[in-house]
Coordinates of C-alpha atoms in Angstrom, one line a residue:
Chain A
X1 CA 0.8 23.8 -27.3
X2 CA 1.4 22.2 -24.0
X3 CA 4.7 21.8 -22.3
X4 CA 6.1 20.1 -19.1
X5 CA 4.8 23.0 -16.8
X6 CA 1.3 22.2 -17.8
X7 CA 2.0 18.5 -16.9
X8 CA 3.4 19.4 -13.6
X9 CA 0.5 21.6 -12.8
X10 CA -1.8 18.7 -13.7
X11 CA 0.1 16.6 -11.3
X12 CA -0.7 19.0 -8.4
X13 CA -4.4 19.1 -9.3
X14 CA -4.6 15.4 -9.5
X15 CA -2.3 14.8 -6.2
X16 CA -4.4 12.8 -3.6
X17 CA -7.2 12.4 -6.4
X18 CA -5.7 10.0 -8.9
X19 CA -4.1 7.0 -7.8
X20 CA -0.4 6.9 -8.2
X21 CA -0.1 3.3 -9.8
X22 CA 3.1 1.5 -8.9
X23 CA 5.4 0.5 -11.8
X24 CA 5.7 -3.3 -12.3
X25 CA 8.1 -5.7 -14.0
X26 CA 7.9 -9.2 -15.3
X27 CA 10.8 -11.6 -15.9
X28 CA 9.3 -12.6 -19.2
X29 CA 9.4 -9.2 -20.6
X30 CA 12.7 -8.5 -19.1
X31 CA 14.3 -6.6 -16.1
X32 CA 14.6 -3.7 -18.5
X33 CA 11.0 -3.2 -19.2
X34 CA 8.7 -1.4 -16.6
X35 CA 5.1 -1.1 -16.8
X36 CA 2.9 1.6 -15.7
X37 CA -0.4 -0.3 -14.7
X38 CA -3.2 2.6 -15.4
X39 CA -5.8 -0.4 -15.3
X40 CA -5.6 0.2 -11.6
X41 CA -6.4 3.8 -11.9
X42 CA -9.6 5.4 -10.8
X43 CA -12.4 4.5 -13.4
X44 CA -10.1 1.9 -14.8
X45 CA -7.9 4.0 -17.1
X46 CA -5.3 6.8 -17.4
X47 CA -8.1 8.7 -18.9
X48 CA -9.2 9.8 -15.5
X49 CA -6.2 12.0 -15.4
X50 CA -7.2 14.3 -18.2
X51 CA -10.8 14.4 -17.4
X52 CA -10.4 15.3 -14.0
X53 CA -7.7 18.0 -14.7
X54 CA -10.0 19.5 -17.3
X55 CA -13.3 19.5 -15.2
X56 CA -11.3 20.9 -12.3
X57 CA -10.3 24.0 -14.3
X58 CA -14.0 24.7 -15.0
X59 CA -16.2 27.0 -12.6
X60 CA -17.5 24.7 -10.0
X61 CA -20.7 23.0 -10.9
X62 CA -20.4 23.5 -14.7
X63 CA -22.4 20.7 -16.5
X64 CA -20.3 18.9 -19.0
X65 CA -20.7 16.5 -22.1
X66 CA -18.3 14.0 -23.6
X67 CA -18.2 11.7 -26.4
X68 CA -16.5 8.5 -25.9
X69 CA -16.3 4.7 -26.7
X70 CA -15.8 4.0 -22.9
X71 CA -12.9 5.0 -20.9
X72 CA -13.1 8.6 -21.4
X73 CA -16.8 8.2 -20.7
X74 CA -16.2 6.7 -17.3
X75 CA -13.4 9.2 -16.5
X76 CA -15.6 12.1 -17.2
X77 CA -18.7 10.7 -15.3
X78 CA -16.5 10.0 -12.2
X79 CA -14.6 13.3 -12.4
X80 CA -17.7 15.2 -12.7
X81 CA -19.3 13.4 -9.8
X82 CA -16.3 14.1 -7.6
X83 CA -16.4 17.8 -8.6
X84 CA -20.1 18.1 -8.3
X85 CA -20.9 18.6 -11.9
X86 CA -23.7 16.8 -14.0
X87 CA -22.3 14.8 -17.0
X88 CA -24.0 13.8 -20.2
X89 CA -22.1 11.0 -22.1
X90 CA -22.6 10.3 -25.8
X91 CA -21.6 6.6 -26.2
X92 CA -21.4 4.3 -29.3
X93 CA -24.4 2.0 -29.3
X94 CA -22.0 -0.8 -29.6
X95 CA -19.8 0.3 -26.8
X96 CA -19.1 -2.7 -24.3
X97 CA -21.9 -3.3 -21.8
X98 CA -19.5 -2.9 -18.9
X99 CA -18.4 0.3 -19.9
X100 CA -21.9 1.7 -20.4
X101 CA -23.0 0.3 -17.0
X102 CA -20.0 1.7 -15.2
X103 CA -20.5 5.0 -16.8
X104 CA -24.1 5.1 -15.7
X105 CA -23.1 4.0 -12.1
X106 CA -21.1 7.1 -11.8
X107 CA -24.3 9.2 -12.2
X108 CA -24.0 10.3 -15.9
X109 CA -26.8 10.6 -18.3
X110 CA -26.2 8.5 -21.4
X111 CA -27.0 9.1 -24.9
X112 CA -25.9 6.9 -27.9
X113 CA -24.7 7.3 -31.4
X114 CA -23.6 5.1 -34.3
X115 CA -19.8 4.6 -34.3
X116 CA -19.7 3.9 -38.0
X117 CA -22.2 6.5 -39.4
X118 CA -22.5 9.4 -37.0
X119 CA -20.0 12.3 -36.5
X120 CA -19.6 12.1 -32.8
X121 CA -17.8 15.5 -32.7
X122 CA -20.6 17.3 -34.3
X123 CA -23.2 15.6 -32.2
X124 CA -21.2 16.3 -29.1
X125 CA -20.8 20.1 -30.1
X126 CA -24.5 20.4 -31.0
X127 CA -25.5 19.0 -27.6
X128 CA -23.1 21.4 -25.7
X129 CA -24.4 24.5 -27.6
X130 CA -28.2 23.4 -27.2
X131 CA -28.0 22.7 -23.5
X132 CA -25.2 25.0 -22.5
X133 CA -22.7 22.2 -21.6
X134 CA -19.0 22.4 -21.5
X135 CA -17.5 19.8 -24.0
X136 CA -14.6 17.8 -22.5
X137 CA -12.8 16.3 -25.5
X138 CA -11.1 12.7 -25.1
X139 CA -8.0 14.2 -26.5
X140 CA -7.0 17.4 -28.3
X141 CA -7.6 19.5 -25.4
X142 CA -4.7 21.0 -23.7
X143 CA -5.8 20.3 -20.1
X144 CA -6.9 16.8 -21.0
X145 CA -3.4 16.0 -22.6
X146 CA -1.5 17.7 -19.8
X147 CA -3.5 15.5 -17.3
X148 CA -2.8 12.4 -19.5
X149 CA 0.9 13.3 -19.4
X150 CA 1.1 12.7 -15.5
X151 CA 1.1 9.0 -16.0
X152 CA 4.5 9.4 -17.9
X153 CA 5.6 11.8 -15.5
X154 CA 5.1 9.6 -12.6
X155 CA 6.7 6.5 -14.1
X156 CA 9.8 8.6 -15.0
X157 CA 9.9 10.0 -11.5
X158 CA 9.5 6.4 -10.1
X159 CA 11.9 4.5 -12.0
X160 CA 14.7 7.2 -12.4
X161 CA 15.0 7.3 -16.2
X162 CA 13.8 5.7 -19.4
X163 CA 15.4 5.1 -22.8
X164 CA 12.2 4.4 -24.5
X165 CA 8.5 5.0 -23.7
X166 CA 5.8 3.1 -25.5
X167 CA 2.4 4.8 -25.2
X168 CA -1.2 4.7 -26.8
X169 CA -1.8 8.2 -25.4
X170 CA -0.1 11.5 -25.0
X171 CA 3.6 11.7 -24.5
X172 CA 4.4 15.4 -24.3
X173 CA 6.3 15.2 -20.9
X174 CA 8.4 12.3 -21.8
X175 CA 10.8 14.0 -24.1
X176 CA 11.4 16.8 -21.7
X177 CA 12.2 14.4 -19.0
X178 CA 15.0 12.8 -21.0
X179 CA 13.3 9.9 -22.6
X180 CA 15.2 9.3 -25.8
X181 CA 12.7 7.5 -27.8
X182 CA 8.7 7.7 -27.6
X183 CA 7.0 4.8 -29.6
X184 CA 3.2 4.9 -30.2
X185 CA 1.2 1.6 -30.8
X186 CA -2.1 1.3 -32.7
X187 CA -4.1 -1.7 -34.0
X188 CA -3.1 -2.9 -37.4
X189 CA -6.6 -2.1 -39.0
X190 CA -6.5 1.2 -37.3
X191 CA -3.3 2.7 -38.4
X192 CA -4.3 6.4 -39.0
X193 CA -1.3 7.4 -37.0
X194 CA 1.1 5.3 -38.9
X195 CA -0.3 6.6 -42.2
X196 CA -0.3 10.1 -41.1
X197 CA 3.5 9.8 -39.9
X198 CA 4.3 8.4 -43.5
X199 CA 2.4 11.3 -45.2
X200 CA 3.5 13.8 -42.8
X201 CA 0.1 15.1 -42.2
X202 CA -2.9 13.9 -40.6
X203 CA -4.5 11.1 -42.8
X204 CA -8.2 9.9 -42.3
X205 CA -9.1 6.3 -42.7
X206 CA -12.4 4.4 -42.4
X207 CA -13.4 3.7 -38.6
X208 CA -11.4 0.6 -37.9
X209 CA -12.8 -2.8 -37.1
X210 CA -10.7 -3.8 -34.1
X211 CA -11.3 -5.5 -30.7
X212 CA -9.3 -2.4 -29.3
X213 CA -12.5 -0.3 -29.0
X214 CA -10.7 2.6 -27.2
X215 CA -8.3 3.1 -30.4
X216 CA -10.9 3.0 -33.1
X217 CA -9.9 6.5 -34.0
X218 CA -9.8 7.3 -37.8
X219 CA -7.7 10.4 -38.0
X220 CA -5.3 12.1 -35.6
X221 CA -6.8 15.1 -33.5
X222 CA -5.5 18.5 -34.7
X223 CA -3.8 19.5 -31.5
X224 CA -2.7 15.9 -30.7
X225 CA -1.1 15.7 -34.2
X226 CA 0.8 19.0 -33.5
X227 CA 2.3 17.7 -30.3
X228 CA 2.8 14.0 -31.3
X229 CA 4.3 14.6 -34.8
X230 CA 7.2 16.5 -33.2
X231 CA 7.5 14.2 -30.0
X232 CA 6.8 10.6 -31.1
X233 CA 9.6 8.9 -33.0
X234 CA 7.7 5.7 -34.4
X235 CA 4.6 4.3 -34.6
X236 CA 4.1 0.5 -34.6
X237 CA 1.0 -1.8 -35.1
X238 CA -0.2 -4.9 -33.6
X239 CA -2.9 -7.4 -34.8
X240 CA -6.2 -8.3 -32.8
X241 CA -4.6 -11.7 -32.0
X242 CA -1.3 -10.3 -30.8
X243 CA -3.5 -8.0 -28.4
X244 CA -5.4 -11.1 -27.0
X245 CA -2.2 -12.7 -26.4
X246 CA -1.0 -9.7 -24.4
X247 CA -4.2 -9.7 -22.5
X248 CA -3.6 -13.5 -21.5
X249 CA 0.0 -12.6 -20.5
X250 CA -1.2 -9.6 -18.3
X251 CA -3.9 -11.9 -16.7
X252 CA -1.6 -15.0 -16.1
X253 CA 1.6 -13.4 -15.4
X254 CA 0.8 -9.9 -14.0
X255 CA -2.6 -10.7 -12.4
X256 CA -3.8 -7.6 -14.0
X257 CA -7.0 -7.1 -16.1
X258 CA -6.0 -5.2 -19.3
X259 CA -8.6 -4.3 -22.0
X260 CA -7.7 -4.6 -25.7
X261 CA -6.8 -1.1 -26.0
X262 CA -4.7 -1.0 -22.9
X263 CA -2.7 -4.1 -24.0
X264 CA -1.3 -2.7 -27.3
X265 CA 2.0 -1.7 -25.6
X266 CA 2.6 -5.0 -24.0
X267 CA 1.7 -6.7 -27.3
X268 CA 4.2 -4.7 -29.0
X269 CA 7.1 -5.5 -26.5
X270 CA 6.1 -9.3 -26.5
X271 CA 6.1 -9.3 -30.4
X272 CA 9.5 -7.8 -30.5
X273 CA 8.0 -4.7 -32.4
X274 CA 9.9 -2.4 -29.9
X275 CA 13.5 -2.4 -29.7
X276 CA 14.3 -3.1 -26.0
X277 CA 17.8 -1.7 -25.7
X278 CA 17.9 0.2 -22.5
X279 CA 15.2 0.7 -20.1
X280 CA 11.6 0.5 -21.6
X281 CA 8.5 1.9 -19.8
X282 CA 5.3 0.9 -21.0
X283 CA 2.0 2.5 -20.4
X284 CA -0.9 0.1 -20.0
X285 CA -3.6 2.5 -20.3
X286 CA -6.6 0.7 -19.2
X287 CA -8.6 -2.4 -17.8
X288 CA -12.2 -1.9 -18.7
X289 CA -13.2 -5.1 -20.1
X290 CA -16.1 -7.4 -18.8
X291 CA -15.2 -10.9 -17.6
X292 CA -17.6 -12.4 -20.2
X293 CA -16.0 -10.5 -23.0
X294 CA -12.5 -11.4 -21.9
X295 CA -13.5 -15.2 -21.9
X296 CA -14.9 -14.7 -25.4
X297 CA -11.8 -13.1 -26.6
X298 CA -9.4 -15.7 -25.2
X299 CA -11.5 -18.5 -26.3
Chain B
X1 CA 4.7 -20.2 19.3
X2 CA 5.4 -17.1 17.3
X3 CA 4.7 -13.3 18.2
X4 CA 4.9 -10.0 16.7
X5 CA 8.7 -9.8 16.9
X6 CA 9.0 -12.8 14.6
X7 CA 6.7 -11.0 12.3
X8 CA 8.9 -7.7 12.4
X9 CA 12.0 -9.8 12.0
X10 CA 10.4 -11.5 8.8
X11 CA 9.5 -8.0 7.6
X12 CA 13.3 -7.1 7.8
X13 CA 14.2 -10.2 5.9
X14 CA 11.6 -9.5 3.1
X15 CA 12.5 -5.8 2.9
X16 CA 13.4 -5.2 -0.7
X17 CA 12.7 -8.7 -1.7
X18 CA 8.9 -9.2 -1.3
X19 CA 6.5 -6.4 -3.1
X20 CA 4.8 -4.1 -0.7
X21 CA 1.4 -4.5 -2.2
X22 CA -0.7 -1.3 -1.9
X23 CA -4.0 -1.3 -0.2
X24 CA -6.9 -0.8 -2.5
X25 CA -10.7 0.2 -2.0
X26 CA -13.8 -0.1 -4.0
X27 CA -17.0 1.9 -3.8
X28 CA -19.0 -1.2 -4.0
X29 CA -17.5 -2.8 -1.0
X30 CA -17.7 0.5 0.8
X31 CA -15.1 3.0 1.9
X32 CA -14.5 1.2 5.1
X33 CA -13.1 -2.1 3.4
X34 CA -9.5 -2.1 2.6
X35 CA -8.1 -4.9 0.3
X36 CA -4.4 -6.0 0.5
X37 CA -3.9 -7.4 -3.0
X38 CA -1.4 -10.2 -2.7
X39 CA -2.3 -11.5 -6.0
X40 CA 0.4 -8.9 -7.0
X41 CA 2.9 -10.4 -4.8
X42 CA 5.9 -12.2 -6.2
X43 CA 4.9 -15.6 -7.6
X44 CA 1.4 -14.5 -7.5
X45 CA 0.6 -15.1 -3.7
X46 CA 1.2 -14.0 -0.1
X47 CA 2.8 -17.4 0.3
X48 CA 6.1 -16.0 -1.1
X49 CA 6.4 -14.2 2.2
X50 CA 6.6 -17.5 4.4
X51 CA 8.6 -19.4 2.0
X52 CA 11.3 -16.7 1.5
X53 CA 11.6 -16.2 5.3
X54 CA 12.1 -19.8 6.0
X55 CA 14.6 -20.7 3.2
X56 CA 16.5 -17.4 4.1
X57 CA 17.1 -18.8 7.7
X58 CA 18.8 -22.1 6.3
X59 CA 22.3 -22.2 5.6
X60 CA 23.0 -20.8 2.0
X61 CA 22.4 -23.4 -0.8
X62 CA 20.5 -26.0 1.4
X63 CA 18.4 -28.0 -0.9
X64 CA 14.7 -27.8 -0.1
X65 CA 11.4 -29.9 -0.7
X66 CA 7.9 -28.8 -0.5
X67 CA 4.4 -30.3 -1.1
X68 CA 1.8 -27.9 -2.3
X69 CA -1.3 -27.7 -4.5
X70 CA 0.4 -24.7 -6.1
X71 CA 0.9 -21.4 -4.4
X72 CA 3.3 -22.5 -1.7
X73 CA 4.9 -24.6 -4.6
X74 CA 5.6 -21.5 -6.7
X75 CA 6.6 -19.4 -3.5
X76 CA 9.2 -22.2 -2.5
X77 CA 10.5 -22.5 -6.1
X78 CA 11.0 -18.9 -6.6
X79 CA 12.6 -18.1 -3.1
X80 CA 14.9 -21.2 -3.6
X81 CA 15.9 -19.9 -6.9
X82 CA 16.6 -16.3 -5.5
X83 CA 18.6 -17.8 -2.5
X84 CA 20.6 -20.3 -4.6
X85 CA 19.0 -23.4 -3.4
X86 CA 17.7 -26.4 -5.4
X87 CA 14.0 -27.1 -4.8
X88 CA 11.8 -30.2 -5.4
X89 CA 8.2 -29.8 -5.3
X90 CA 5.6 -32.4 -4.6
X91 CA 2.3 -31.2 -6.3
X92 CA -1.1 -32.9 -6.7
X93 CA -1.5 -34.7 -10.2
X94 CA -4.7 -32.6 -10.6
X95 CA -3.0 -29.4 -9.7
X96 CA -3.8 -26.4 -12.2
X97 CA -1.7 -26.5 -15.2
X98 CA -0.6 -22.8 -14.8
X99 CA 0.5 -23.3 -11.2
X100 CA 2.7 -26.5 -12.4
X101 CA 4.2 -24.6 -15.3
X102 CA 5.0 -21.6 -13.3
X103 CA 6.7 -23.8 -10.5
X104 CA 8.7 -25.5 -13.2
X105 CA 9.6 -22.2 -14.8
X106 CA 11.1 -21.1 -11.6
X107 CA 13.6 -24.0 -11.8
X108 CA 12.2 -26.5 -9.5
X109 CA 11.9 -30.3 -10.0
X110 CA 8.2 -31.4 -9.8
X111 CA 7.1 -34.8 -8.4
X112 CA 3.3 -35.6 -8.2
X113 CA 1.0 -37.3 -5.7
X114 CA -2.7 -38.0 -5.6
X115 CA -4.5 -35.3 -3.6
X116 CA -7.4 -37.6 -2.4
X117 CA -5.4 -40.7 -1.6
X118 CA -1.8 -40.0 -0.8
X119 CA -0.5 -38.6 2.5
X120 CA 1.5 -35.7 1.2
X121 CA 3.1 -35.0 4.6
X122 CA 4.5 -38.4 4.7
X123 CA 5.6 -38.4 1.2
X124 CA 7.4 -35.0 1.8
X125 CA 9.2 -36.2 4.9
X126 CA 10.3 -39.4 3.2
X127 CA 11.6 -37.5 0.3
X128 CA 13.5 -34.9 2.7
X129 CA 14.9 -38.0 4.6
X130 CA 16.0 -39.9 1.7
X131 CA 17.7 -37.2 -0.3
X132 CA 18.9 -34.9 2.6
X133 CA 16.5 -32.1 1.8
X134 CA 15.1 -29.4 4.1
X135 CA 11.3 -29.6 4.3
X136 CA 9.5 -26.2 3.9
X137 CA 5.9 -26.7 5.1
X138 CA 3.1 -24.6 3.7
X139 CA 1.9 -23.7 7.4
X140 CA 2.5 -25.0 10.7
X141 CA 6.1 -23.7 10.5
X142 CA 7.1 -20.7 12.8
X143 CA 9.2 -18.9 10.0
X144 CA 6.6 -19.6 7.4
X145 CA 3.8 -18.2 9.7
X146 CA 5.9 -15.2 10.5
X147 CA 6.6 -14.3 7.0
X148 CA 2.9 -14.7 6.0
X149 CA 2.0 -12.4 8.8
X150 CA 4.0 -9.6 7.1
X151 CA 1.0 -9.1 4.8
X152 CA -1.2 -8.1 7.9
X153 CA 1.5 -6.0 9.2
X154 CA 2.1 -4.0 6.1
X155 CA -1.8 -3.4 5.8
X156 CA -2.1 -2.3 9.2
X157 CA 1.0 -0.1 8.9
X158 CA -0.4 1.6 5.7
X159 CA -4.1 2.2 6.8
X160 CA -3.5 3.1 10.4
X161 CA -5.8 0.8 12.2
X162 CA -8.3 -1.9 11.5
X163 CA -11.4 -3.1 13.4
X164 CA -11.7 -6.3 11.6
X165 CA -9.2 -8.4 9.6
X166 CA -10.5 -11.1 7.2
X167 CA -7.8 -13.7 6.4
X168 CA -7.5 -16.9 4.8
X169 CA -4.0 -17.5 6.3
X170 CA -2.0 -16.5 9.3
X171 CA -3.1 -13.7 11.5
X172 CA -0.9 -13.7 14.4
X173 CA 0.3 -10.2 14.2
X174 CA -3.2 -8.6 13.8
X175 CA -4.3 -8.8 17.4
X176 CA -1.1 -7.5 18.7
X177 CA -1.3 -4.5 16.3
X178 CA -4.8 -3.3 17.8
X179 CA -7.2 -5.2 15.4
X180 CA -10.3 -6.0 17.4
X181 CA -11.7 -8.9 15.5
X182 CA -10.1 -11.6 13.1
X183 CA -12.2 -13.5 10.8
X184 CA -11.2 -16.7 9.0
X185 CA -13.0 -17.7 5.6
X186 CA -13.0 -21.1 4.1
X187 CA -15.0 -23.1 1.4
X188 CA -18.3 -24.3 2.5
X189 CA -17.4 -27.9 1.5
X190 CA -14.0 -27.5 3.2
X191 CA -15.0 -26.3 6.7
X192 CA -12.4 -28.2 8.8
X193 CA -11.8 -24.8 10.6
X194 CA -15.5 -24.1 11.4
X195 CA -15.9 -27.7 12.7
X196 CA -12.7 -27.6 14.7
X197 CA -13.7 -24.2 16.4
X198 CA -17.2 -25.6 17.1
X199 CA -15.4 -28.7 18.7
X200 CA -12.7 -27.0 20.6
X201 CA -10.1 -29.1 18.9
X202 CA -8.7 -29.9 15.4
X203 CA -11.3 -31.9 13.4
X204 CA -10.3 -34.0 10.3
X205 CA -12.8 -34.0 7.4
X206 CA -12.5 -35.8 3.9
X207 CA -10.4 -33.8 1.5
X208 CA -12.9 -31.4 0.3
X209 CA -14.0 -30.8 -3.4
X210 CA -14.1 -27.2 -4.1
X211 CA -12.8 -24.9 -6.7
X212 CA -10.7 -23.2 -4.1
X213 CA -7.6 -25.6 -4.7
X214 CA -5.5 -23.7 -2.2
X215 CA -8.0 -24.3 0.7
X216 CA -8.5 -27.9 0.3
X217 CA -7.0 -28.8 3.7
X218 CA -8.8 -31.4 5.7
X219 CA -7.4 -30.6 9.2
X220 CA -5.8 -27.5 10.8
X221 CA -2.2 -27.9 11.3
X222 CA -1.2 -28.5 14.6
X223 CA 0.9 -25.2 15.3
X224 CA -1.4 -23.3 13.1
X225 CA -4.3 -24.5 15.4
X226 CA -2.5 -23.6 18.6
X227 CA -2.0 -19.9 17.3
X228 CA -5.2 -19.5 15.3
X229 CA -7.6 -20.9 17.9
X230 CA -6.5 -18.3 20.3
X231 CA -6.4 -15.2 17.9
X232 CA -9.2 -15.9 15.3
X233 CA -12.6 -14.9 16.6
X234 CA -14.9 -16.4 13.8
X235 CA -14.9 -18.6 10.9
X236 CA -17.4 -18.0 8.0
X237 CA -17.8 -20.1 5.0
X238 CA -18.6 -19.4 1.3
X239 CA -19.9 -21.4 -1.5
X240 CA -18.1 -22.0 -4.8
X241 CA -20.7 -19.9 -6.5
X242 CA -20.1 -16.9 -4.2
X243 CA -16.4 -17.4 -4.9
X244 CA -16.9 -17.2 -8.5
X245 CA -18.9 -14.1 -8.1
X246 CA -16.2 -12.6 -6.2
X247 CA -13.6 -13.4 -8.8
X248 CA -15.8 -11.8 -11.4
X249 CA -16.2 -8.7 -9.1
X250 CA -12.3 -8.5 -8.7
X251 CA -11.8 -8.8 -12.4
X252 CA -14.5 -6.2 -13.4
X253 CA -14.2 -3.8 -10.7
X254 CA -10.7 -4.1 -9.2
X255 CA -9.0 -5.2 -12.5
X256 CA -7.3 -7.9 -10.5
X257 CA -7.0 -11.5 -11.2
X258 CA -7.8 -13.3 -8.1
X259 CA -7.9 -17.2 -7.8
X260 CA -10.6 -19.0 -6.0
X261 CA -8.8 -19.5 -2.8
X262 CA -7.8 -15.8 -2.9
X263 CA -11.4 -14.6 -3.5
X264 CA -13.0 -16.2 -0.4
X265 CA -12.4 -12.9 1.9
X266 CA -14.0 -10.7 -0.9
X267 CA -16.8 -13.2 -1.2
X268 CA -17.6 -13.1 2.5
X269 CA -17.8 -9.4 2.4
X270 CA -19.8 -9.2 -0.8
X271 CA -22.1 -11.7 0.8
X272 CA -22.6 -10.0 4.1
X273 CA -21.0 -12.6 6.0
X274 CA -18.5 -10.4 7.6
X275 CA -20.2 -7.6 9.9
X276 CA -18.6 -4.3 8.3
X277 CA -18.9 -2.2 11.3
X278 CA -15.6 -0.1 11.4
X279 CA -12.8 -0.5 9.2
X280 CA -12.4 -4.0 7.6
X281 CA -9.2 -5.2 6.0
X282 CA -9.2 -8.3 3.6
X283 CA -6.0 -10.2 2.6
X284 CA -6.7 -11.1 -1.1
X285 CA -4.2 -13.9 -0.9
X286 CA -3.5 -14.9 -4.4
X287 CA -3.8 -14.7 -8.0
X288 CA -2.5 -17.8 -9.7
X289 CA -5.5 -19.0 -11.9
X290 CA -5.1 -19.5 -15.8
X291 CA -7.1 -17.4 -18.1
X292 CA -8.9 -20.5 -19.6
X293 CA -9.6 -22.0 -16.0
X294 CA -11.1 -18.4 -15.2
X295 CA -13.2 -18.3 -18.4
X296 CA -14.5 -21.8 -17.6
X297 CA -15.4 -20.8 -14.0
X298 CA -17.4 -17.6 -14.8
X299 CA -19.3 -19.3 -17.8

């Protein structure tokens, strides 16, 4: 189990390496809503925080392997490159082109799997054992979760206090820093978390079809479930159409490129799915979407 | 004539009102190139700095009028609204929809003119005289120019020193703060500044056809010419196709929405039109482009 001290330790590791993204507001969302634009983070998403914190804990030069639909892939590739490690990344064959190219651009070796039929965790573990690589999980790893928690830590440090935090990732630190209510958002078709909350235990669904390629999880991770089931108050869902509207809003009003998975929090606020009494923080988790894909989505 | 003290005074006026946009870098552009993302400025462009500085100097509540293809319009509308003044804005009939809507959204009254046949300066002056409004020019006003100069001032304060500054606006302050070389960029079809530099005096061209709607000037302003002809070392031009590539680059790599006029500096650096020996600062002046228009441009 991780706690606020782990997140603060991660913040020290990331100091001067990760960007401290500045909170932004929008009159349309209301003065009480504060966004943390992690699309401006290195490698385009808050995942860099977790990947770097994890790889920095390994003996220097340790080769690593990761499986990811995209943002964790880029995060691991960049972090490994900064820390002098070789990275091998398993990516779904239908991962967005921009994410595959960016991952390769950071110097990683790419292998592919089928998102809908292969067990990526088994593939990753096998590759790790076979080649002597350290597996860097996209979540469900204490150091990765602590690193990701630094996004919430910074937001709370910067804006003073929050009544509600809207996340699509880890929120451990939020409660300890006085946030009253933590809300998770997921795509309507990929509601493994909502179902798990309702059942009181991790529920597995079919791999969801949604434009939010970074949120196509089909079951909460074991450790993530342990933490989040205690700390998250509510799970809300948004449709793909609502996600596209949120991406358009971010583009036209905030001048920010936000990918589908990164836009779910904004979508939830825009749709009124999150009660906005008091100050609301929203982690905008990533911006890795190609221009052509964006054009296609908003058409 | 304005000097660095005017820019520093403007910085005090803007303190706590304008956003202090944070410098960003990109590995592709090179470690020596630093961007000032004024697309993240209030009202989506650095123009807010000049408009607010000007209107704040007027007696409280003074009604104002401005003519603008878009960014200055939004800037004046927002600044007037913040300062309790009524704004009337003359916009070209073919101004981007997003800019017209945003301007109206800030509470301004809109009137239209024909960009290719009407004399907007004469129309603006007539409206000012007729209705007793104060005219806020988009450039060629010492207080507007001093306000716009604060973008360069902040960049230099934040990054320490610059060898070259690439601008599509005012650069007065840059030389006084030790920048060796100031480069202006304009669209290839709208090269009134390049021709004027070659001739040693302001040269008038036909109103240019270019996607950079904010740079469709046809002659350097009188006061702007006096300042820039002394302080700008070189004018380079970029094509519309190069501007679109720069917009795509900003979208995919920087996660920033940059409008055509705002992308000319990035385009010049990407195309190698700016010698990048030493540290180069680039003012990315605005991000006011609709999502549909963006999709159309990159198609």
